Amino acid sequence: MKIWIIWTGYVWLIQAIWLAKLGFDVVSLDIDEKKIEDLKNWIAVIYEPWLKELLAEVKENIKFTTNYKDLNDCEIIFVAVWTPQDKRWRTNKDFIHKASISIKQNLENNDKVIVIKSTVPVGTNKEVSEILGEWFEVVSNPEFLREWKAINDFFEPDRVVVWFWKNVKWKTKEKIRKLYNYFIEKNIPYIETTWETAELIKYAANSFLATKISFINELSQLADKVGADIQELANGIWLDKRIWKSFLNAWLGYGWSCFPKDVKSLIHQFSENGLKGNIIEAVDNTNQNQLNYFLNKIENFYDDLDWKNLLVLWLAFKPDTDDLRESRAIALIQKLQEKGAEVVWYDPLEKARENVRTFYPEINVIDDLQNVDFSKINWIIIATEYESFNDLDWENIFSKISMPVIFDGRNILDKNKIKKIGFIYKKI
Ligand code: UGA
């Protein structure tokens, strides 16, 4: 079966590679010529652990192009374009509308199945179907991959959700089942539902995870005030199997555009339907607030930041990714710099450092921690949760650092070990 994937964005490229690995004949299109040129030379244009290796493995089954005309060979066309937020944080559907129009203009009318992979607000599948007309069957199936774990997530998803239009043809259902047969055979839950339900599933899932994060973050502020330990508290609640432990880490708040953008889009979807999403609005506010809480913690340690030299460890929105979008580390540092702090930044991933240099040229990034003159560093701030951070030579750093203070925004360090060395250790 020949499959077409439109847009070689972040998780979508991973999806294309995995479908190729499953033996499907995949063609991936992007209107960005440079990106396609790189991919034709087998350069993985994004960073994800194992992606480069996988791309090399599937060369036989995957092709890249910028030409919509070739689409006619394909039975199933995935539309996986980016749906960013507009200035008021509503979902911008321009890319999805443009892709639909291009399909309509370039394809013959012969029973093609269009699968919408993008995260889209309620009503979008209907709009796409109206743009495309009766010869195209619109099916949508949301994406639950996480960056950094995307490769694993694709082959071992918790569920596959397929959104059908109520009257979808039997033939279309069969095609999609064939596509996902690998998962169906492994008994991974396969949900078929209507457009409206399905459109909300992705927003509800991301917003629920964001709710867990904001809940524990809000509680961390009370815990801090009364002298309770938020990590122990979280352990104490998740041992109840009904609660479950994931996404109960009180950190600096969630980053990257999926949670921030999907939470905000859901708030708009409530209000566009004459309702108020009270919980989800509070989740969003708490997330903004958590960064300020951590900043206050730093500021209150000393009154004036002007003379402080800070080393901030890790920049991306989470470990092993080069993605800086909505990174809490970057938001934190910008606030610190506004207050006059001199900041040196480091991320272990070369690609993340490259991206910082491209998008934030004003930031002082270092390539090797060995090059840091610790005698000039007053504090260290940890902003992204790399476990490997525990393996740094802390005794050596302690012997050189001007002021041995660590603010751990990810509660990642072994508190006892760090305190024993002599550091003043502040966490969330
Ligand atoms: C998220 C969802 O987990 C995926 O299922 C979804 O497909 C994806 O968004 C998407 O919509 O594309 P992702 O944003 O890649 O995936 O990363 P997560 O691992 O979910 O982390 C999101 C943010 O939450 C990160 O900034 C992380 O540091 C933060 N987080 C996570 C916490 O602050 N506390 C936690 O306990 C867990």
Coordinates of C-alpha atoms and ligand atoms in Angstrom, one line a residue:
M1 CA 0.0 0.0 0.0
K2 CA 1.4 3.4 -0.9
I3 CA 1.1 6.1 1.7
W4 CA 1.8 9.7 1.5
I5 CA 2.7 11.9 4.4
I6 CA 2.4 15.6 4.0
W7 CA 4.9 17.6 6.0
T8 CA 8.0 16.2 7.5
G9 CA 7.7 18.0 10.8
Y10 CA 8.8 16.7 14.1
V11 CA 6.9 13.6 15.1
W12 CA 5.6 13.2 11.6
L13 CA 9.0 12.3 10.2
I14 CA 9.3 9.6 12.8
Q15 CA 5.8 8.3 11.8
A16 CA 6.9 8.2 8.1
I17 CA 10.1 6.3 9.0
W18 CA 8.3 3.8 11.1
L19 CA 5.6 3.2 8.5
A20 CA 8.4 2.6 6.0
K21 CA 9.9 0.2 8.5
L22 CA 6.6 -1.7 8.7
G23 CA 7.0 -2.3 5.0
F24 CA 4.7 0.3 3.5
D25 CA 5.8 2.3 0.6
V26 CA 6.0 5.9 2.0
V27 CA 6.4 9.2 0.2
S28 CA 6.9 12.2 2.4
L29 CA 6.3 15.7 1.2
D30 CA 7.2 19.1 2.6
I31 CA 7.1 22.4 0.8
D32 CA 10.4 23.4 2.4
E33 CA 12.9 22.5 -0.4
K34 CA 16.0 22.7 1.8
K35 CA 14.5 20.2 4.2
I36 CA 13.6 17.8 1.4
E37 CA 17.0 18.2 -0.1
D38 CA 18.7 17.2 3.2
L39 CA 16.3 14.3 3.6
K40 CA 17.1 13.1 0.1
N41 CA 20.7 13.0 1.2
W42 CA 19.6 11.0 4.3
I43 CA 20.2 13.8 6.7
A44 CA 17.8 13.5 9.6
V45 CA 16.6 17.1 9.8
I46 CA 15.4 16.8 13.4
Y47 CA 17.0 15.2 16.4
E48 CA 15.5 12.2 18.1
P49 CA 17.5 9.4 19.6
W50 CA 17.9 6.5 17.0
L51 CA 16.3 8.5 14.2
K52 CA 19.5 8.8 12.1
E53 CA 20.1 5.1 12.3
L54 CA 16.4 4.3 11.4
L55 CA 16.4 6.6 8.5
A56 CA 19.5 4.7 7.1
E57 CA 17.6 1.4 7.5
V58 CA 14.5 2.4 5.6
K59 CA 16.1 3.9 2.5
E60 CA 14.4 1.4 0.2
N61 CA 10.8 2.2 1.3
I62 CA 10.8 6.0 1.7
K63 CA 11.0 8.8 -0.7
F64 CA 11.0 12.6 -0.2
T65 CA 9.5 15.2 -2.5
T66 CA 8.1 18.7 -2.7
N67 CA 5.7 17.9 -5.6
Y68 CA 2.1 17.4 -4.8
K69 CA 1.5 15.9 -8.3
D70 CA 2.9 12.5 -7.4
L71 CA 0.2 12.1 -4.8
N72 CA -2.0 10.3 -7.3
D73 CA -0.3 7.0 -6.8
C74 CA -1.2 6.9 -3.1
E75 CA -4.2 5.2 -1.5
I76 CA -3.8 6.9 1.8
I77 CA -2.6 10.4 2.4
F78 CA -1.7 11.5 5.9
V79 CA -1.9 15.2 6.5
A80 CA 0.4 16.0 9.4
V81 CA 0.9 19.7 9.1
W82 CA 1.7 21.9 12.0
T83 CA -1.2 23.6 13.8
P84 CA 0.4 26.4 15.7
Q85 CA -1.3 29.0 17.9
D86 CA -2.2 32.5 16.6
K87 CA -1.4 35.6 18.6
R88 CA -4.4 35.0 20.9
W89 CA -3.4 31.3 21.4
R90 CA -6.3 30.0 19.2
T91 CA -5.4 27.2 16.8
N92 CA -4.2 28.5 13.5
K93 CA -5.6 26.3 10.9
D94 CA -4.1 28.0 7.8
F95 CA -1.6 25.2 7.1
I96 CA -4.3 22.5 7.2
H97 CA -6.6 24.5 5.0
K98 CA -3.7 25.1 2.5
A99 CA -2.7 21.4 2.4
S100 CA -6.4 20.4 1.8
I101 CA -6.7 22.9 -1.1
S102 CA -3.4 21.6 -2.6
I103 CA -4.7 18.0 -2.4
K104 CA -7.9 19.0 -4.1
Q105 CA -6.1 20.9 -6.8
N106 CA -3.5 18.2 -7.6
L107 CA -5.4 14.9 -7.1
E108 CA -7.8 13.1 -9.3
N109 CA -11.2 12.3 -7.9
N110 CA -10.8 8.6 -7.2
D111 CA -11.6 7.5 -3.7
K112 CA -8.6 8.7 -1.7
V113 CA -8.5 8.4 2.0
I114 CA -7.2 11.5 3.8
V115 CA -6.0 10.9 7.3
I116 CA -5.7 14.0 9.5
K117 CA -2.8 13.5 11.9
S118 CA -2.5 17.1 13.0
T119 CA -4.0 18.1 16.4
V120 CA -7.1 20.0 15.3
P121 CA -10.0 21.6 17.2
V122 CA -13.5 20.3 17.0
G123 CA -15.1 20.9 13.6
T124 CA -11.8 20.8 11.6
N125 CA -12.3 17.4 10.0
K126 CA -15.7 18.5 8.8
E127 CA -14.1 21.7 7.3
V128 CA -11.4 19.6 5.5
S129 CA -14.1 17.3 4.2
E130 CA -16.0 20.2 2.8
I131 CA -12.9 21.6 1.1
L132 CA -12.1 18.3 -0.4
G133 CA -15.5 17.2 -1.6
E134 CA -17.3 13.9 -1.9
W135 CA -14.4 11.9 -3.6
F136 CA -12.3 12.1 -0.5
E137 CA -13.0 10.3 2.7
V138 CA -11.7 12.1 5.7
V139 CA -10.5 10.0 8.6
S140 CA -8.4 11.4 11.4
N141 CA -6.2 9.8 13.8
P142 CA -4.3 11.7 16.5
E143 CA -0.7 11.5 17.4
F144 CA 0.4 10.6 21.0
L145 CA 4.1 10.4 20.5
R146 CA 6.4 12.2 22.9
E147 CA 9.6 13.8 21.8
W148 CA 12.7 12.0 23.0
K149 CA 10.7 8.7 23.4
A150 CA 8.9 9.0 20.0
I151 CA 10.5 5.9 18.4
N152 CA 9.5 3.7 21.2
D153 CA 6.0 5.3 21.5
F154 CA 5.3 4.6 17.9
F155 CA 5.8 0.9 18.2
E156 CA 4.3 0.5 21.6
P157 CA 1.5 3.0 21.9
D158 CA -1.1 2.8 24.7
R159 CA -3.8 3.0 22.1
V160 CA -4.6 3.8 18.5
V161 CA -7.5 6.2 18.1
V162 CA -9.0 6.4 14.7
W163 CA -11.6 9.0 14.0
F164 CA -14.2 8.2 11.4
W165 CA -16.9 10.3 9.9
K166 CA -20.1 8.5 10.9
N167 CA -20.9 7.4 7.3
V168 CA -17.4 6.4 6.3
K169 CA -17.3 3.7 3.7
W170 CA -16.7 0.1 4.8
K171 CA -13.7 0.0 2.3
T172 CA -12.1 3.0 4.0
K173 CA -12.4 1.4 7.4
E174 CA -10.8 -1.8 6.1
K175 CA -7.9 0.2 4.6
I176 CA -7.2 1.9 7.9
R177 CA -7.4 -1.4 9.8
K178 CA -4.9 -2.9 7.3
L179 CA -2.6 0.1 8.0
Y180 CA -2.7 -0.5 11.7
N181 CA -2.8 -4.3 11.6
Y182 CA 0.5 -4.5 13.3
F183 CA -1.0 -2.8 16.4
I184 CA -4.4 -4.7 16.2
E185 CA -2.5 -8.0 16.1
K186 CA -0.6 -7.0 19.3
N187 CA -4.0 -6.3 21.0
I188 CA -3.2 -2.6 21.4
P189 CA -6.6 -0.9 22.0
Y190 CA -7.9 0.4 18.7
I191 CA -10.7 2.9 19.1
E192 CA -13.0 3.9 16.3
T193 CA -15.2 6.9 17.0
T194 CA -16.8 9.9 15.5
W195 CA -15.0 13.1 14.4
E196 CA -16.2 15.2 17.3
T197 CA -15.3 12.8 20.0
A198 CA -12.0 12.1 18.4
E199 CA -11.1 15.7 17.9
L200 CA -11.4 16.2 21.6
I201 CA -9.5 13.1 22.6
K202 CA -6.1 14.6 21.9
Y203 CA -6.8 17.9 23.6
A204 CA -8.3 16.1 26.6
A205 CA -5.3 13.7 26.9
N206 CA -2.7 16.5 26.8
S207 CA -4.8 18.8 29.0
F208 CA -5.2 16.0 31.6
L209 CA -1.5 15.4 31.8
A210 CA -0.9 19.2 32.1
T211 CA -3.5 19.2 34.9
K212 CA -1.6 16.6 36.8
I213 CA 1.6 18.7 36.4
S214 CA -0.1 21.9 37.5
F215 CA -1.7 20.2 40.5
I216 CA 1.6 18.9 41.8
N217 CA 3.3 22.2 41.0
E218 CA 0.7 24.2 43.0
L219 CA 1.0 21.8 45.9
S220 CA 4.8 22.2 45.8
Q221 CA 4.4 25.9 46.7
L222 CA 2.3 25.0 49.8
A223 CA 4.7 22.2 50.7
D224 CA 7.6 24.6 50.4
K225 CA 5.8 27.1 52.7
V226 CA 5.1 24.5 55.4
G227 CA 8.3 22.6 55.2
A228 CA 7.0 19.4 53.4
D229 CA 8.9 17.6 50.7
I230 CA 7.0 17.5 47.4
Q231 CA 8.8 14.4 46.0
E232 CA 8.0 12.4 49.1
L233 CA 4.5 13.7 49.0
A234 CA 4.1 12.7 45.4
N235 CA 5.3 9.2 46.2
G236 CA 2.8 9.1 49.0
I237 CA -0.1 9.7 46.7
W238 CA 0.8 7.8 43.6
L239 CA 1.3 4.5 45.5
D240 CA -2.5 4.5 45.3
K241 CA -2.9 2.7 42.0
R242 CA -5.9 4.9 41.0
I243 CA -3.6 7.9 40.9
W244 CA -0.5 6.6 39.0
K245 CA 2.9 8.2 39.2
S246 CA 3.5 9.7 35.8
F247 CA 3.4 13.5 35.4
L248 CA 3.5 14.1 39.1
N249 CA 6.9 15.7 39.1
A250 CA 6.9 19.2 40.5
W251 CA 9.3 21.1 38.4
L252 CA 9.4 24.4 36.6
G253 CA 6.1 23.8 34.8
Y254 CA 5.5 22.2 31.5
G255 CA 7.1 23.5 28.3
W256 CA 7.1 23.0 24.6
S257 CA 4.2 24.1 22.5
C258 CA 2.1 20.9 22.7
F259 CA 0.9 21.3 26.3
P260 CA 0.9 25.1 26.3
K261 CA -0.8 25.3 22.9
D262 CA -3.3 22.5 23.4
V263 CA -4.3 23.7 26.9
K264 CA -4.9 27.2 25.5
S265 CA -6.8 25.9 22.5
L266 CA -9.1 23.9 24.8
I267 CA -9.8 27.0 26.8
H268 CA -10.9 28.7 23.5
Q269 CA -12.9 25.7 22.4
F270 CA -14.9 26.0 25.7
S271 CA -15.5 29.7 25.3
E272 CA -16.4 29.4 21.6
N273 CA -19.1 27.1 22.7
G274 CA -20.4 29.5 25.3
L275 CA -18.8 27.6 28.2
K276 CA -16.0 28.2 30.7
G277 CA -13.2 25.7 31.2
N278 CA -12.5 26.6 34.9
I279 CA -10.1 23.7 35.6
I280 CA -8.2 24.1 32.4
E281 CA -7.8 27.9 32.9
A282 CA -6.4 27.3 36.3
V283 CA -4.0 24.7 34.9
D284 CA -2.7 27.3 32.5
N285 CA -2.4 30.0 35.2
T286 CA -0.6 27.7 37.5
N287 CA 1.9 26.8 34.8
Q288 CA 2.8 30.5 34.3
N289 CA 2.9 31.0 38.1
Q290 CA 5.3 28.1 38.7
L291 CA 8.2 29.8 36.9
N292 CA 7.7 33.0 38.9
Y293 CA 7.6 31.0 42.1
F294 CA 11.1 29.5 41.2
L295 CA 12.4 32.9 40.1
N296 CA 11.2 34.4 43.5
K297 CA 13.0 31.6 45.2
I298 CA 16.2 32.5 43.5
E299 CA 15.7 36.3 44.0
N300 CA 14.8 35.9 47.7
F301 CA 18.0 34.1 48.3
Y302 CA 19.8 37.3 47.7
D303 CA 18.1 40.7 47.2
D304 CA 19.9 41.9 44.1
L305 CA 20.8 39.8 41.1
D306 CA 23.0 42.4 39.4
W307 CA 26.4 41.1 40.3
K308 CA 25.5 37.4 40.0
N309 CA 27.1 35.1 37.5
L310 CA 25.0 32.1 36.9
L311 CA 25.6 28.8 35.2
V312 CA 22.4 27.3 33.8
L313 CA 22.5 23.7 33.0
W314 CA 20.5 22.5 30.0
L315 CA 18.4 24.5 27.8
A316 CA 15.9 22.4 25.8
F317 CA 12.4 21.8 27.0
K318 CA 13.3 18.3 28.1
P319 CA 16.4 16.0 27.9
D320 CA 17.8 14.6 24.7
T321 CA 15.9 16.9 22.4
D322 CA 17.1 20.0 20.5
D323 CA 13.7 21.5 20.7
L324 CA 13.7 24.9 22.4
R325 CA 10.1 25.8 21.9
E326 CA 8.4 27.1 25.1
S327 CA 11.4 25.7 27.0
R328 CA 11.1 26.6 30.6
A329 CA 14.9 27.0 30.9
I330 CA 14.9 29.7 28.2
A331 CA 11.9 31.5 29.8
L332 CA 13.7 31.4 33.2
I333 CA 16.9 32.7 31.9
Q334 CA 15.3 35.5 29.9
K335 CA 13.7 36.6 33.2
L336 CA 17.0 36.4 35.0
Q337 CA 18.8 38.4 32.3
E338 CA 16.1 41.1 32.5
K339 CA 17.0 41.4 36.1
G340 CA 20.7 41.9 35.3
A341 CA 22.1 38.4 35.9
E342 CA 25.1 37.3 33.8
V343 CA 24.3 33.9 32.6
V344 CA 26.3 31.1 31.0
W345 CA 24.3 28.3 29.5
Y346 CA 25.1 24.7 28.7
D347 CA 23.2 21.8 27.2
P348 CA 24.8 18.4 26.6
L349 CA 23.3 18.0 23.2
E350 CA 25.3 19.7 20.4
K351 CA 22.2 20.2 18.3
A352 CA 20.4 22.0 21.1
R353 CA 23.4 24.3 21.5
E354 CA 23.4 24.9 17.8
N355 CA 19.7 25.9 17.9
V356 CA 20.3 28.3 20.8
R357 CA 23.1 30.0 18.8
T358 CA 20.8 30.3 15.8
F359 CA 17.6 31.4 17.6
Y360 CA 19.0 33.2 20.6
P361 CA 22.3 34.7 19.5
E362 CA 22.3 37.0 22.6
I363 CA 22.8 33.9 24.8
N364 CA 26.3 32.9 26.0
V365 CA 26.4 29.1 25.3
I366 CA 29.4 26.9 26.2
D367 CA 30.3 23.7 24.5
D368 CA 32.2 22.0 27.3
L369 CA 31.7 22.2 31.0
Q370 CA 35.5 21.9 31.3
N371 CA 35.8 25.4 29.9
V372 CA 33.7 27.0 32.6
D373 CA 35.7 29.2 35.0
F374 CA 33.9 28.1 38.1
S375 CA 35.7 30.7 40.2
K376 CA 33.5 33.3 38.4
I377 CA 30.3 31.3 38.9
N378 CA 28.1 32.1 41.8
W379 CA 25.2 29.8 41.4
I380 CA 24.2 26.8 39.3
I381 CA 20.6 26.5 38.2
I382 CA 19.3 23.2 36.8
A383 CA 16.5 23.7 34.3
T384 CA 16.1 20.4 32.4
E385 CA 15.9 16.9 33.9
Y386 CA 19.0 15.1 32.7
E387 CA 19.7 12.2 35.1
S388 CA 23.3 12.2 33.9
F389 CA 23.7 15.4 35.7
N390 CA 24.2 13.4 38.9
D391 CA 27.4 12.0 37.4
L392 CA 29.2 15.3 37.1
D393 CA 32.3 15.7 39.3
W394 CA 30.5 17.8 41.9
E395 CA 33.5 17.6 44.4
N396 CA 35.7 19.2 41.8
I397 CA 33.1 21.8 40.9
F398 CA 32.7 22.6 44.7
S399 CA 36.4 23.1 45.1
K400 CA 36.4 25.7 42.3
I401 CA 33.0 27.5 42.5
S402 CA 32.8 31.0 43.9
M403 CA 29.6 30.4 45.7
P404 CA 28.4 26.8 46.2
V405 CA 24.7 27.3 45.6
I406 CA 22.6 25.0 43.5
F407 CA 18.9 25.7 42.5
D408 CA 17.5 22.5 41.1
G409 CA 14.4 23.3 39.1
R410 CA 13.9 19.6 38.3
N411 CA 14.7 18.0 41.7
I412 CA 17.1 15.7 39.8
L413 CA 20.2 15.8 42.0
D414 CA 20.9 13.4 44.9
K415 CA 20.2 15.9 47.7
N416 CA 22.1 14.0 50.4
K417 CA 25.2 13.6 48.2
I418 CA 25.2 17.2 47.1
K419 CA 24.7 18.6 50.6
K420 CA 27.4 16.3 52.0
I421 CA 29.9 17.8 49.6
G422 CA 29.0 21.2 51.1
F423 CA 26.7 22.8 48.5
I424 CA 23.7 24.9 49.6
Y425 CA 21.0 23.0 47.7
K426 CA 17.6 24.6 46.9
K427 CA 15.0 22.6 45.0
I428 CA 11.3 22.7 44.3
Ligands
UGA1 C1 3.2 15.5 24.9 C2 2.4 14.2 25.2 O1 3.0 13.5 26.3 C3 2.3 13.3 24.0 O2 1.4 12.2 24.3 C4 1.7 14.1 22.8 O3 1.7 13.3 21.7 C5 2.6 15.3 22.6 O4 2.7 16.2 23.8 C6 2.0 16.1 21.4 O5 0.9 16.6 21.6 O6 2.7 16.2 20.4 P1 5.9 16.0 24.7 O7 5.4 17.5 24.7 O8 6.8 15.6 23.7 O9 4.6 15.1 24.6 O10 6.6 15.8 26.1 P2 6.2 15.3 27.6 O11 7.1 14.2 28.0 O12 4.7 15.0 27.7 O13 6.6 16.5 28.5 C7 5.9 17.8 28.3 C8 6.4 18.8 29.3 O14 5.9 18.5 30.7 C9 7.9 18.9 29.5 O15 8.3 20.3 29.6 C10 8.2 18.2 30.8 O16 9.4 18.6 31.4 C11 7.0 18.5 31.6 N1 6.7 17.6 32.7 C12 6.5 16.3 32.4 C13 6.6 18.1 34.0 O17 6.8 19.3 34.3 N2 6.3 17.2 35.0 C14 6.1 15.9 34.8 O18 5.9 15.1 35.8 C15 6.2 15.4 33.5

